[in-house]
Each structure stands twice: as structure tokens, then as C-alpha cells.
Coordinates of C-alpha atoms in Angstrom, one line a residue:
Chain A
M7 CA 43.5 -0.9 232.6
A8 CA 40.9 -0.9 235.3
A9 CA 42.1 -0.2 238.8
P10 CA 40.2 -2.3 241.2
G11 CA 39.5 -0.7 244.5
N12 CA 40.5 -2.4 247.8
C13 CA 38.3 -0.2 250.0
N14 CA 37.0 -2.2 252.9
T15 CA 33.5 -1.0 252.2
G16 CA 33.3 -2.7 248.8
T17 CA 34.4 -2.5 245.2
W18 CA 34.9 0.4 242.8
E19 CA 37.3 1.0 239.9
H20 CA 38.7 3.6 237.6
F21 CA 38.6 3.3 233.8
P22 CA 40.6 5.4 231.4
H23 CA 39.3 8.2 229.3
G24 CA 41.8 10.4 227.4
A25 CA 43.0 13.1 229.8
D26 CA 40.4 12.2 232.4
V27 CA 39.2 9.4 234.5
G28 CA 36.1 7.2 234.6
V29 CA 34.6 6.2 238.0
R30 CA 32.6 3.0 238.5
G31 CA 30.9 1.5 241.5
Y32 CA 29.4 -2.0 241.9
G33 CA 26.8 -2.9 244.5
E34 CA 24.1 -5.3 245.6
S35 CA 21.7 -2.3 245.2
V36 CA 21.7 0.8 243.2
E37 CA 22.3 2.8 246.4
E38 CA 25.5 0.7 247.1
A39 CA 26.7 1.2 243.5
F40 CA 26.2 5.0 243.9
A41 CA 28.1 5.0 247.2
R42 CA 31.0 3.1 245.6
A43 CA 31.1 5.3 242.6
A44 CA 31.5 8.1 245.1
L45 CA 34.4 6.2 246.6
A46 CA 35.9 5.9 243.2
L47 CA 35.5 9.7 242.9
T48 CA 37.4 10.3 246.1
A49 CA 40.1 7.9 244.9
V50 CA 40.7 10.2 241.9
I51 CA 41.8 12.8 244.4
T52 CA 43.3 10.7 247.3
D53 CA 43.3 7.3 248.9
P54 CA 39.8 6.9 250.5
A55 CA 41.3 4.7 253.2
G56 CA 43.3 7.7 254.4
V57 CA 40.2 9.9 254.9
E58 CA 39.0 10.1 258.5
Q59 CA 35.2 10.2 259.0
R60 CA 35.0 13.2 261.3
D61 CA 32.2 15.3 259.8
R62 CA 28.9 14.3 258.2
V63 CA 27.5 16.3 255.3
P64 CA 23.9 15.7 254.2
I65 CA 23.3 15.7 250.4
R66 CA 20.0 15.7 248.6
C67 CA 19.3 15.7 244.9
E68 CA 16.5 14.8 242.5
A69 CA 16.5 14.0 238.8
P70 CA 14.2 12.8 236.0
D71 CA 16.1 9.5 235.6
T72 CA 18.7 7.4 237.4
E73 CA 21.6 8.3 235.2
L74 CA 21.1 12.0 235.6
L75 CA 20.7 11.3 239.4
L76 CA 24.2 9.7 239.4
V77 CA 25.7 12.8 237.7
D78 CA 23.8 15.0 240.1
W79 CA 25.1 13.0 243.1
L80 CA 28.7 13.1 242.0
N81 CA 28.5 16.8 241.2
A82 CA 26.9 17.5 244.6
L83 CA 29.9 15.8 246.1
V84 CA 32.3 17.8 243.9
Y85 CA 30.6 21.0 245.0
E86 CA 30.7 20.1 248.7
M87 CA 34.3 19.1 248.5
A88 CA 35.2 22.4 246.8
T89 CA 33.2 24.8 249.0
R90 CA 33.9 23.0 252.3
R91 CA 37.5 22.1 251.4
M92 CA 36.7 18.5 252.4
V93 CA 37.3 15.0 251.2
F94 CA 34.9 12.1 251.9
G95 CA 35.7 8.5 252.7
R96 CA 32.2 7.0 253.4
F97 CA 28.8 7.4 251.9
D98 CA 25.3 6.3 253.0
V99 CA 22.8 6.6 250.1
R100 CA 19.1 6.2 250.0
I101 CA 17.1 6.5 246.7
R102 CA 13.4 6.7 246.4
N103 CA 11.2 7.9 243.5
G104 CA 14.1 9.7 241.7
R105 CA 15.2 11.4 244.9
L106 CA 18.5 10.8 246.6
D107 CA 19.2 11.4 250.3
A108 CA 22.7 10.7 251.4
T109 CA 25.3 11.4 254.1
A110 CA 28.9 11.9 253.1
C111 CA 31.4 11.4 255.9
G112 CA 34.9 12.9 255.8
E113 CA 37.2 15.6 257.0
R114 CA 38.9 18.8 256.0
L115 CA 41.4 18.4 253.3
D116 CA 45.0 18.2 254.6
P117 CA 47.3 18.6 251.6
G118 CA 50.3 17.2 253.4
R119 CA 48.6 14.0 254.6
H120 CA 46.1 13.5 251.7
Q121 CA 48.5 14.4 248.9
P122 CA 45.6 15.3 246.6
A123 CA 46.5 14.4 243.1
V124 CA 44.1 16.5 241.2
E125 CA 40.9 18.5 241.6
V126 CA 37.7 17.1 240.0
K127 CA 36.0 19.8 237.9
G128 CA 32.7 18.0 237.3
A129 CA 31.0 14.7 236.5
T130 CA 30.1 14.3 232.9
Y131 CA 27.5 12.4 230.8
T132 CA 30.3 10.5 229.0
A133 CA 30.3 6.7 229.5
L134 CA 27.4 7.4 231.8
G135 CA 25.4 4.3 232.8
V136 CA 23.4 2.9 235.7
A137 CA 22.4 -0.7 235.1
R138 CA 21.4 -3.9 236.7
R139 CA 23.7 -6.8 235.6
P140 CA 22.5 -10.3 234.8
D141 CA 23.6 -11.5 238.2
G142 CA 21.3 -8.9 239.8
T143 CA 24.0 -6.6 241.1
W144 CA 24.3 -3.0 240.0
V145 CA 26.9 -0.9 238.3
A146 CA 27.0 2.9 238.2
Q147 CA 29.6 4.8 236.2
C148 CA 30.6 8.0 234.3
V149 CA 33.7 10.0 233.4
V150 CA 34.8 12.9 235.6
D151 CA 36.6 15.9 234.2
V152 CA 39.9 16.7 236.0
Chain B
M20 CA 41.4 6.1 213.7
D21 CA 40.8 4.0 210.6
L22 CA 42.1 6.2 207.8
G23 CA 40.0 4.3 205.4
L24 CA 37.0 6.2 206.7
L25 CA 38.5 9.5 205.6
T26 CA 39.1 11.3 202.3
R27 CA 42.6 12.7 202.1
Q28 CA 42.4 16.3 200.8
S29 CA 46.1 17.0 201.2
E30 CA 49.1 15.9 203.1
L31 CA 47.7 17.3 206.4
C32 CA 44.0 17.7 205.7
W33 CA 41.4 14.8 205.9
R34 CA 37.7 14.9 205.4
I35 CA 34.8 13.0 206.8
E36 CA 32.3 13.2 204.0
A37 CA 28.8 14.3 205.1
H38 CA 26.7 11.3 205.7
G39 CA 23.7 10.3 207.8
A40 CA 22.6 13.3 209.9
M41 CA 25.7 15.3 209.2
R42 CA 24.9 18.8 207.8
V43 CA 28.5 19.6 206.9
P44 CA 31.6 17.5 206.4
G45 CA 34.2 16.9 209.1
V46 CA 37.7 18.2 208.6
L47 CA 40.6 16.9 210.5
Y48 CA 44.2 18.3 210.4
G49 CA 47.3 16.2 211.1
D50 CA 49.8 13.9 209.4
E51 CA 49.2 10.2 209.0
T52 CA 50.9 9.3 212.3
L53 CA 48.7 11.7 214.3
L54 CA 45.5 10.7 212.6
E55 CA 46.2 7.0 213.0
A56 CA 46.9 7.5 216.7
M57 CA 43.7 9.5 217.2
D58 CA 40.9 7.7 219.0
H59 CA 38.0 6.5 216.8
K60 CA 35.8 8.5 219.2
V61 CA 37.2 11.7 217.7
Y62 CA 35.7 10.5 214.3
E63 CA 32.3 9.9 216.0
Q64 CA 32.4 13.2 217.9
V65 CA 33.4 15.3 214.8
A66 CA 30.6 13.7 212.9
N67 CA 28.1 14.2 215.7
V68 CA 29.0 17.9 215.9
A69 CA 28.5 18.2 212.2
A70 CA 24.9 17.2 212.7
L71 CA 24.0 20.1 215.0
P72 CA 21.6 22.7 213.8
G73 CA 23.0 25.8 212.1
I74 CA 26.6 24.6 211.8
V75 CA 28.6 26.4 209.1
G76 CA 31.4 25.2 207.0
A77 CA 32.6 22.1 208.7
S78 CA 33.1 20.4 212.0
Y79 CA 36.9 20.7 212.6
A80 CA 39.5 18.7 214.6
M81 CA 42.9 20.2 215.3
P82 CA 46.0 18.0 215.2
D83 CA 45.9 17.4 219.0
A84 CA 42.3 16.3 219.0
H85 CA 41.2 13.6 221.4
W86 CA 38.1 12.1 222.9
G87 CA 36.2 14.8 224.7
Y88 CA 32.6 15.3 226.0
G89 CA 30.2 15.5 223.1
F90 CA 32.6 17.7 221.2
P91 CA 36.1 16.4 220.7
I92 CA 38.9 18.2 222.7
G93 CA 40.6 20.0 219.9
G94 CA 37.3 20.7 218.2
V95 CA 36.2 23.8 216.4
A96 CA 32.6 24.5 215.2
A97 CA 30.9 27.7 214.2
F98 CA 27.1 28.3 214.2
D99 CA 24.9 30.9 212.6
A100 CA 22.2 32.0 215.0
A101 CA 20.0 33.3 212.1
A102 CA 20.0 29.7 210.7
G103 CA 18.9 28.1 213.9
G104 CA 22.4 27.8 215.2
V105 CA 23.1 26.5 218.7
V106 CA 25.4 27.2 221.6
S107 CA 26.7 24.2 223.5
A108 CA 28.0 24.0 227.1
G109 CA 29.8 20.8 226.1
G110 CA 31.4 22.6 223.2
V111 CA 33.1 25.0 225.6
G112 CA 33.8 22.5 228.4
F113 CA 34.0 22.7 232.2
D114 CA 37.1 24.9 232.4
I115 CA 35.6 28.0 230.7
S116 CA 38.3 30.1 229.2
C117 CA 41.1 27.9 230.4
G118 CA 44.1 29.5 228.7
V119 CA 47.8 30.4 228.5
R120 CA 49.4 33.7 229.3
S121 CA 53.0 34.4 228.7
L122 CA 55.1 37.3 230.0
N123 CA 58.4 38.5 228.7
T124 CA 60.7 38.9 231.8
G125 CA 63.4 41.2 230.4
L126 CA 65.9 38.6 231.7
T127 CA 68.0 36.0 230.0
R128 CA 68.8 32.4 231.2
A129 CA 72.2 33.7 232.2
G130 CA 70.6 36.3 234.5
L131 CA 68.8 33.6 236.4
R132 CA 71.8 31.3 236.9
G133 CA 72.2 30.4 240.6
R134 CA 68.8 31.9 241.5
E135 CA 66.6 29.2 240.1
S136 CA 65.6 27.6 243.4
A137 CA 65.1 31.0 245.1
L138 CA 62.8 32.1 242.3
A139 CA 60.9 28.7 242.4
D140 CA 60.5 29.1 246.2
A141 CA 59.3 32.7 245.8
L142 CA 56.8 31.8 243.1
Y143 CA 55.6 28.7 245.1
R144 CA 55.0 30.9 248.1
A145 CA 53.3 33.7 246.2
I146 CA 50.8 31.7 244.1
P147 CA 48.4 29.3 245.7
V148 CA 48.5 26.0 243.9
G149 CA 46.9 22.6 244.2
L150 CA 43.6 21.2 245.5
G151 CA 42.1 23.1 248.4
S152 CA 44.4 26.1 248.2
T153 CA 42.7 29.5 248.7
G154 CA 43.7 32.9 247.4
G155 CA 44.3 36.0 249.5
I156 CA 41.2 37.7 248.0
R157 CA 37.7 37.1 249.2
L158 CA 35.0 38.6 247.2
D159 CA 31.6 39.8 248.6
A160 CA 28.5 39.6 246.4
V161 CA 29.0 43.1 244.9
Q162 CA 32.7 42.5 244.2
M163 CA 31.9 39.1 242.7
D164 CA 29.5 40.6 240.2
A165 CA 31.9 43.4 239.3
M166 CA 34.6 40.8 238.7
L167 CA 32.3 38.7 236.5
A168 CA 31.4 41.8 234.5
G169 CA 34.8 43.3 234.2
G170 CA 37.4 40.5 233.9
A171 CA 41.0 41.5 233.8
R172 CA 39.9 45.2 233.6
W173 CA 38.3 44.7 237.0
A174 CA 41.5 43.1 238.3
L175 CA 43.5 46.1 237.0
E176 CA 41.1 48.5 238.8
Q177 CA 41.8 46.6 242.0
G178 CA 45.5 47.2 241.6
Y179 CA 46.5 43.9 240.0
G180 CA 48.7 44.5 237.0
E181 CA 49.5 47.3 234.6
P182 CA 47.3 49.1 232.0
A183 CA 49.4 47.8 229.1
D184 CA 48.4 44.2 230.1
L185 CA 44.9 44.6 228.8
E186 CA 45.7 45.2 225.1
R187 CA 47.7 42.0 225.1
T188 CA 44.8 40.0 226.3
E189 CA 42.0 38.6 224.1
E190 CA 38.9 40.9 224.3
H191 CA 41.2 43.5 225.8
G192 CA 40.8 41.8 229.1
C193 CA 37.0 42.1 229.3
M194 CA 34.5 39.9 227.6
A195 CA 31.5 41.9 226.6
G196 CA 28.0 40.6 227.2
A197 CA 28.7 38.9 230.5
R198 CA 25.6 38.5 232.7
P199 CA 26.6 37.9 236.3
D200 CA 22.9 37.6 237.1
R201 CA 22.9 34.4 235.0
V202 CA 25.5 32.9 237.2
S203 CA 24.1 30.8 240.1
D204 CA 24.8 31.4 243.8
H205 CA 26.5 28.0 243.9
A206 CA 29.0 29.0 241.2
K207 CA 29.7 32.2 243.0
L208 CA 30.2 30.5 246.3
R209 CA 32.5 27.9 244.7
Q210 CA 34.6 30.8 243.4
R211 CA 34.6 33.0 246.5
D212 CA 38.0 31.9 247.9
E213 CA 39.6 30.9 244.6
M214 CA 40.6 34.1 242.9
G215 CA 44.3 34.2 242.1
T216 CA 44.7 30.4 242.5
L217 CA 46.3 28.2 239.9
G218 CA 44.3 25.0 240.4
S219 CA 45.6 21.5 239.8
G220 CA 45.9 18.8 237.1
N221 CA 47.6 20.1 234.0
H222 CA 47.7 23.7 235.2
Y223 CA 51.0 25.2 235.9
L224 CA 53.2 28.3 236.1
E225 CA 56.5 27.9 234.2
I226 CA 59.6 29.9 233.8
Q227 CA 60.8 29.1 230.3
Q228 CA 63.8 29.8 228.2
V229 CA 63.6 30.6 224.5
E230 CA 65.5 27.7 222.9
E231 CA 65.0 28.2 219.2
I232 CA 63.5 30.8 216.8
F233 CA 61.8 29.7 213.6
D234 CA 60.4 33.1 212.4
D235 CA 62.6 36.1 212.9
A236 CA 60.0 38.8 212.1
A237 CA 57.3 37.3 214.4
A238 CA 59.8 36.6 217.1
R239 CA 60.9 40.3 217.0
A240 CA 57.3 41.4 217.2
F241 CA 56.7 39.1 220.2
G242 CA 60.0 40.3 221.9
L243 CA 61.6 36.8 221.8
R244 CA 65.3 36.2 221.4
P245 CA 67.3 33.0 222.0
G246 CA 68.1 32.7 225.7
D247 CA 65.3 35.0 226.8
L248 CA 63.2 34.0 229.8
L249 CA 59.4 33.9 229.8
A250 CA 56.9 33.4 232.6
T251 CA 53.9 31.4 231.4
I252 CA 50.7 30.8 233.3
H253 CA 48.3 28.0 232.3
C254 CA 45.0 28.0 234.2
G255 CA 41.3 28.9 233.8
S256 CA 38.1 30.0 235.5
R257 CA 38.5 27.7 238.5
G258 CA 35.5 26.6 240.5
M259 CA 33.3 29.3 238.8
G260 CA 33.7 27.9 235.3
H261 CA 33.4 24.3 236.5
Q262 CA 30.1 25.0 238.2
I263 CA 28.7 27.0 235.3
G264 CA 29.6 24.2 232.9
T265 CA 28.1 21.6 235.2
E266 CA 24.8 23.4 235.7
F267 CA 24.2 24.3 232.0
L268 CA 25.3 20.9 230.7
R269 CA 22.5 19.5 232.9
S270 CA 19.9 22.1 232.0
M271 CA 20.6 21.8 228.3
A272 CA 20.5 18.0 228.5
V273 CA 17.1 18.1 230.4
A274 CA 15.7 20.7 228.0
A275 CA 16.6 18.6 225.0
Q276 CA 15.1 15.5 226.6
E277 CA 11.9 17.4 227.5
S278 CA 11.5 18.8 224.0
G279 CA 12.0 15.4 222.5
I280 CA 15.3 16.1 220.8
R281 CA 17.2 12.8 220.4
L282 CA 20.9 13.4 220.7
P283 CA 23.4 10.7 219.9
D284 CA 25.3 11.7 223.0
R285 CA 23.8 13.5 226.0
E286 CA 26.9 15.6 226.2
L287 CA 26.1 17.2 222.9
A288 CA 23.2 19.0 224.6
C289 CA 22.9 22.4 223.2
A290 CA 20.3 25.1 222.8
P291 CA 19.5 27.5 220.0
V292 CA 21.4 30.8 220.4
R293 CA 18.1 32.5 220.1
S294 CA 16.4 30.8 223.1
D295 CA 16.2 31.7 226.8
I296 CA 18.5 29.0 227.9
G297 CA 21.0 29.7 225.0
Q298 CA 21.1 33.4 226.0
A299 CA 21.4 32.5 229.7
Y300 CA 24.3 30.2 229.0
L301 CA 26.0 32.8 226.8
G302 CA 25.7 35.4 229.6
A303 CA 27.0 33.1 232.3
M304 CA 29.8 31.6 230.1
R305 CA 31.0 35.1 229.3
A306 CA 31.1 35.9 233.0
G307 CA 33.1 32.7 233.3
I308 CA 35.5 34.0 230.6
N309 CA 35.9 37.2 232.7
C310 CA 36.6 35.1 235.8
A311 CA 39.5 33.3 234.0
L312 CA 40.9 36.6 232.6
A313 CA 40.7 38.2 236.1
N314 CA 42.3 35.1 237.6
R315 CA 45.3 35.1 235.2
Q316 CA 45.6 38.9 235.8
I317 CA 45.8 38.5 239.5
I318 CA 48.3 35.6 239.2
T319 CA 50.4 37.9 236.9
H320 CA 50.5 40.5 239.7
L321 CA 51.7 37.8 242.1
V322 CA 54.3 36.5 239.7
R323 CA 55.6 40.1 239.3
G324 CA 55.9 40.4 243.1
A325 CA 57.8 37.2 243.4
F326 CA 60.2 38.2 240.6
A327 CA 60.7 41.6 242.3
R328 CA 61.8 40.0 245.5
V329 CA 64.3 37.6 243.9
L330 CA 65.4 39.3 240.7
P331 CA 64.8 43.1 241.0
D332 CA 66.1 43.7 237.5
A333 CA 63.2 41.8 235.9
R334 CA 60.6 43.8 234.1
L335 CA 57.6 41.5 233.3
T336 CA 55.5 42.7 230.3
M337 CA 52.7 40.8 228.6
L338 CA 53.4 38.8 225.5
Y339 CA 49.8 37.7 225.1
D340 CA 46.9 35.9 226.8
V341 CA 44.9 33.3 224.9
S342 CA 41.9 31.2 225.9
H343 CA 41.3 27.7 224.5
N344 CA 37.8 26.8 225.9
T345 CA 35.4 29.4 224.6
C346 CA 32.4 30.3 222.4
K347 CA 32.8 33.7 220.9
V348 CA 30.9 35.8 218.3
E349 CA 33.2 36.5 215.4
T350 CA 32.8 37.6 211.8
H351 CA 34.3 35.3 209.2
T352 CA 34.2 35.1 205.5
V353 CA 32.3 32.0 204.3
D354 CA 31.8 31.4 200.6
G355 CA 32.7 35.1 199.9
A356 CA 30.2 36.5 202.4
R357 CA 30.9 38.0 205.8
R358 CA 28.8 36.2 208.5
E359 CA 28.5 36.6 212.2
L360 CA 29.1 33.2 213.8
Y361 CA 29.2 31.6 217.3
V362 CA 32.6 30.0 217.1
H363 CA 33.1 27.2 219.7
R364 CA 36.7 26.3 220.5
K365 CA 37.0 23.3 222.8
G366 CA 40.7 22.8 223.4
A367 CA 41.6 24.9 220.4
T368 CA 43.3 28.3 220.3
R369 CA 42.1 31.4 218.4
A370 CA 44.7 32.2 215.9
F371 CA 43.9 35.5 214.0
G372 CA 46.1 36.2 211.1
P373 CA 48.0 39.3 210.1
G374 CA 45.9 42.4 209.7
H375 CA 43.1 41.3 212.0
P376 CA 41.5 44.4 213.5
D377 CA 41.3 42.9 217.0
L378 CA 45.1 42.5 217.3
P379 CA 47.3 45.1 219.0
A380 CA 49.3 47.2 216.6
A381 CA 52.5 45.3 217.5
F382 CA 51.1 42.1 216.1
R383 CA 49.2 43.5 213.0
D384 CA 51.9 42.5 210.6
V385 CA 52.7 39.0 211.9
G386 CA 49.5 37.7 213.4
Q387 CA 48.2 36.7 216.8
P388 CA 50.6 35.0 219.3
V389 CA 49.3 31.4 219.7
L390 CA 50.7 29.9 223.0
I391 CA 50.9 26.1 223.1
G392 CA 51.8 24.3 226.3
G393 CA 53.7 21.1 226.5
S394 CA 54.4 19.0 229.7
M395 CA 56.6 20.0 232.6
G396 CA 59.7 18.3 231.1
T397 CA 59.3 19.1 227.5
A398 CA 59.1 22.1 225.2
S399 CA 56.2 24.6 224.7
Y400 CA 55.8 26.6 221.6
V401 CA 54.9 30.1 220.5
L402 CA 53.1 30.2 217.1
A403 CA 51.5 33.0 215.1
G404 CA 48.1 33.1 213.4
S405 CA 48.2 32.7 209.7
A406 CA 46.4 34.5 206.9
E407 CA 45.0 31.2 205.5
G408 CA 43.8 30.1 209.0
E409 CA 40.4 31.8 208.5
A410 CA 39.5 29.6 205.5
L411 CA 41.0 26.5 207.1
S412 CA 39.5 26.5 210.6
F413 CA 37.8 29.9 211.4
S414 CA 41.3 31.0 212.5
S415 CA 41.9 28.3 215.0
S416 CA 44.9 26.2 215.9
C417 CA 45.9 23.4 218.4
H418 CA 46.2 24.0 222.1
G419 CA 48.7 21.5 223.6
A420 CA 50.2 18.1 223.6
G421 CA 47.3 15.9 225.0
R422 CA 47.8 12.9 227.1
A423 CA 49.3 9.7 225.8
M424 CA 48.7 7.7 229.0
S425 CA 45.9 7.7 231.7
R426 CA 46.5 9.2 235.1
H427 CA 46.2 5.8 236.6
Q428 CA 48.8 4.3 234.4
A429 CA 51.1 7.2 234.9
K430 CA 50.7 6.9 238.7
R431 CA 51.7 3.2 238.5
T432 CA 54.6 3.9 236.1
W433 CA 56.3 6.7 238.0
R434 CA 56.9 8.0 241.4
G435 CA 56.7 11.8 241.9
R436 CA 60.0 12.0 243.8
E437 CA 61.8 10.2 240.9
I438 CA 60.3 12.6 238.4
V439 CA 61.3 15.7 240.4
D440 CA 64.9 14.3 240.8
E441 CA 65.2 13.3 237.2
L442 CA 64.1 16.7 236.0
A443 CA 66.5 18.4 238.5
T444 CA 69.4 16.6 236.7
R445 CA 68.2 18.3 233.5
G446 CA 68.2 21.7 235.2
I447 CA 64.4 21.9 235.7
V448 CA 63.2 22.9 239.2
I449 CA 59.8 21.6 240.2
R450 CA 57.7 22.8 243.1
S451 CA 54.4 21.0 243.7
A452 CA 52.0 20.5 246.6
S453 CA 51.5 16.8 245.6
L454 CA 54.0 14.2 244.5
R455 CA 51.2 12.0 243.3
G456 CA 50.1 14.9 241.2
V457 CA 53.6 15.2 239.8
A458 CA 53.6 11.4 238.9
E459 CA 50.3 11.7 237.1
E460 CA 51.6 14.7 235.2
A461 CA 54.9 13.0 234.3
P462 CA 56.4 14.2 231.0
G463 CA 56.2 10.7 229.6
A464 CA 52.4 10.6 230.1
Y465 CA 52.1 13.3 227.4
K466 CA 52.3 13.1 223.6
D467 CA 55.1 14.9 221.8
V468 CA 53.8 18.4 221.4
G469 CA 56.5 19.0 218.7
E470 CA 54.6 16.7 216.3
V471 CA 51.3 18.5 217.0
V472 CA 52.9 21.9 216.4
D473 CA 54.7 20.8 213.2
A474 CA 51.4 19.5 211.9
A475 CA 49.6 22.8 212.8
D476 CA 52.4 24.7 211.0
A477 CA 52.5 22.5 207.9
A478 CA 48.7 22.5 207.6
G479 CA 48.8 26.4 207.7
L480 CA 46.7 26.7 210.9
S481 CA 49.5 28.8 212.4
R482 CA 53.2 29.4 212.0
K483 CA 55.9 28.2 214.3
V484 CA 57.7 31.2 215.9
A485 CA 59.7 29.8 218.9
R486 CA 60.4 26.8 221.0
V487 CA 60.8 27.3 224.7
T488 CA 61.9 24.8 227.4
P489 CA 61.1 24.8 231.1
V490 CA 63.5 26.0 233.7
V491 CA 61.2 26.3 236.7
C492 CA 57.8 24.6 236.9
I493 CA 55.2 25.2 239.7
K494 CA 52.6 22.4 239.4
G495 CA 49.1 22.6 240.8

């Protein structure tokens, strides 16, 4: 059921959850896994490859643990997308001591070109996990409500 | 779901006996087929909700229940504040007061013949739909707070709608106890340009034709005759509700963590009604309800305008407006005593029975209209609240069909254009900003709403009144 991503920046996938969608990012580091989970978030809405990187939006959040930080990160993106009417196609993430500093690159939403499928209402704590796998790589995931 | 885990009470009522941390039993409604098809997660979530402090009666699942966030979607639970009862942001959900509003149009199917496309175009132009769309109304800070306090009543004061609309809306169009000051600036900013927008996903505006009547007396009271046209709006509190839900889910989860409460699922995060955070959430959530009511009221005004341009003989009057993601204070009889309870309905519709004092006079004898949406190619239903519903589920019923297939699978199975063309051959006109969105919302991706409604009727949660089918569908 998973939908592997073919984004040139790495791998992400969707996993099913009832009426909604799970987003999952893999990476060599927790930062990379967060960035790819964000790509999976964009892919719920539109093909990330079709998003031009014209504008950069700085994003900061802080949370008591890494899992909450993932939800905060994705919700910060949902908020920026909603209030700026943008979609993002590239993410640079740094995490230190429970604090995330990131840049999201994207452009203003163009409904004709992006054919947005659905709006994401928020990231949830369902199927939430940030973990290091036995091979040393990271996975970051949760369900988003659409 | 493994039926072996349940005790069968009757043909359509199943019980999860209280075990472990459960304070009350779980009660699930549906026939064998619906229950077997339900995700095991519904079982777990019903049981988890039954373990929350102050829960009264039982933790309920409606016939359309499916895996939700902490609470199942299709879940109903009532809490007594005096007994330490809680309020839960997850028990309301992200789309606060998402709901369905139907309008009688004064037209019949025959009166629309030949004008279907013109009406669809007029509606599509008038009502902003889809991701990124903005409404024609931009609220400043003072207007935003007035809207959050006043709901549909505020919208009426601004010139959107008719006075008679309010009495056909739950809470008479204005949720009391809203606290705009408990709503964050982020939530207000997210809503600033979204008043009067439909949204996306499963939200829609449909013109429907009454296909079949099951209950003559209720149909008369609801103004429904075979062949009549209805205009039905399904949407919620837009970015405002989503942001309130997001923020309080987090603050309740962190508060639980900090106070050492171990929850089986973070999404169950809740707070005592009688706590600062519980009261803050209730104030903000009620403001979110008003946002949804105002939004549907503004859209009603836009729908009337579109009809007036294409079909000047139309006279759109409110049938009713229901919300299916809420927490409301209601008085119910429990074990012979009247108790004030905080009733959470997450993907469940309030369904007051005949004689309930909150109902408009026209519905006193037949019960509250319960509006159930299907998918864009299938039927929707109008039901009526039943007298026995209070004892069965705190007067609650189902809310819709529920998905049978993930969005991803739907996107791979269908192409939007094919769906639009196929529905056109069946006389259903679709307008949407996104063909991918249409594919993900394909009728085949949804369960049969008829089975759900039959179960709700047979279980006594509400009575079937009419089946309606789509003629025009504007998809977000």
C-alpha cells in the first residue's frame, strides 16, 4: 500500500489511514528524515517535483521530545502553506537540543498547475514515530488529517 | 473487527464488556457485516475512550465508525464535569463543527431541466472551493472576534442570509460560551481570508433531488416531496478550526505528559472540564463552532445569489444545519436522573427526538433532521431523531459513508476526467478545481452509505425519512 517517493532529493512514502494519509520520511540523519517527511506532506497536496523553489521561508520550532518536534514541524509547514498560500518542494532542516531551524523553499500555489488534491488540516499524533533503524538510518512518520 | 471480542446485545447492538482500565462498557451499533468490516482500531479506541475520567454510560461507536485519532470517527462519549469528567480536543477533531446544511429550493427536478450546467457554473463561480481559494470577505481583528462570538447570527447581521435561517440551525446559529480571546492569533490569521470558502477533501456543495420518501409525516415536516430539489453544503470551520485543534491537541498532550498521566495514545490527550486548559479549550472550540456556523451561513447567501441569477423562481429556505464534530453541554437522563453532560461527537450527528425543547416548532412532533452525506455519485439521506435515541447514544446518529479505500489507492485506480465523464452520463454535473481531487473522492472509494443508514434506522438511533441523489456537485 505504501507509495514510494521518487523525489530526486531522497525517499519518502505515504501509508494508508482510513480517510487520511500517513507521511513517512527516511534519511541518513534525523534531519534528513524530517525533510523527507515534509516532502511526503507536500505530496499529499501536489507532486513535489512540480514545485518551483522561488521563495524561502524560515521555520523554527521547539518541543520537549523528537516526536512532538516532528508534529510541530509538519504543523508549522501546514500553517505557512495556509497563510502564505504556498507549496514547498525543498527543505533544509537542522535540529539541536530539541530545537529545529529550517528553511522551506517553494512558491505561491497555482491551482491550475499544481492541481492540489486536498488541503492538510493538521499533523496528528497517530502512528507517530521518530526512530533510528538497525542499519543506522532514521525514519520519521505520522498521520496527517485531510 | 473480531466479533468474538464482543457481546451481542441485539441484532444491531454489540458490547465491549468493561475490562482493564475501562470505567464503562463500549457499545457499537451496526449489523454483522458492518462490524466485521470495522477496523480493529475502532475496538481499541472505543475501549480507550471508556477509560477516560468521568465518562458516563458507555463509549459509543456509530455504524459508520472507523479508525480516528484517539477517539474513533463515529464516536460518542459524554462526561460529567462534577465527576472529574474531561474535555478532549481529539474527541472533537481538527475540523471543529464540520457539518451539513440543507436548503429546500422550492424547485423540482423538472424545473432545473436544461439549466443544470448553467447552475453548476454559477455556483462554482460564486463559492470559492479548493485549496488556496480565498473568500471575498476579509475580517479585521474586531470583526474576527465578533464573528467568533456571534456565529451565524453575526453573519446575518452582516447581511448574509435571512432571519428564519437561525432557528433552523443548531444552537439557533450562535454557540454560547465562545471565548474569542482564547483563540490564538495564528488561528485568526489562518482564517482571515477563508470566510465563505468551502474547503477541499470530502467537502462539497450539492444540488440533490429527493428520490424516495420513507416517512411521510417527517418528510412533510421537513418540506420534502419526491422530485424536490435540495441544496446541501458540507463544510466546517476551515483554517480556524484546524489551528485550534492543532494547538490544543498539543497543549493537552504536553500537559498530560508533564502531570505524569500515562495515556495509551497521545491523541487521547484531554483535560478536566474544570481546569484552566479545559476551560480555555471549551471557549476556543465554541468560537470554532461559531466560525463554522458563520461560514455555512455566508455560503448559503452565496448559493442563494447563484440560484437567483440562473433560476429566479427558486426560493431557498433552510431545512436544517447539523454539526458532526463537537463537544456540547446537554442534559440527558441517565439511570432515571437528569444530568448535565459534556457530549463529544466526533463524526457523529446530534439526533434529538420528538418533543425536545431545542427543536423548532415545525420539528417538535417528528424529531430533529439528521443530514447524512454520501459520496458525489451516490445517495445522501435525511433522517429524523428518534425518541429512543437518548437512551441508546445520548441522541446521536451516524454522519456519513466513510472511506472504503485510501486516497492513494483511489488516485491509482481512477482518473479525475473519467469520473467526471462517467458521472455526466448518469446526469450528474461535477465542477472541481482539481481533477486529482475528484479521483481521490471517486464514488467507488466510499462505503455504501445506504448500509450505514439502514443500520442507524434499524438500531433506533434515527429514522430514515428520505433518500436524495446528486444532480450537481461542486467539489472542493
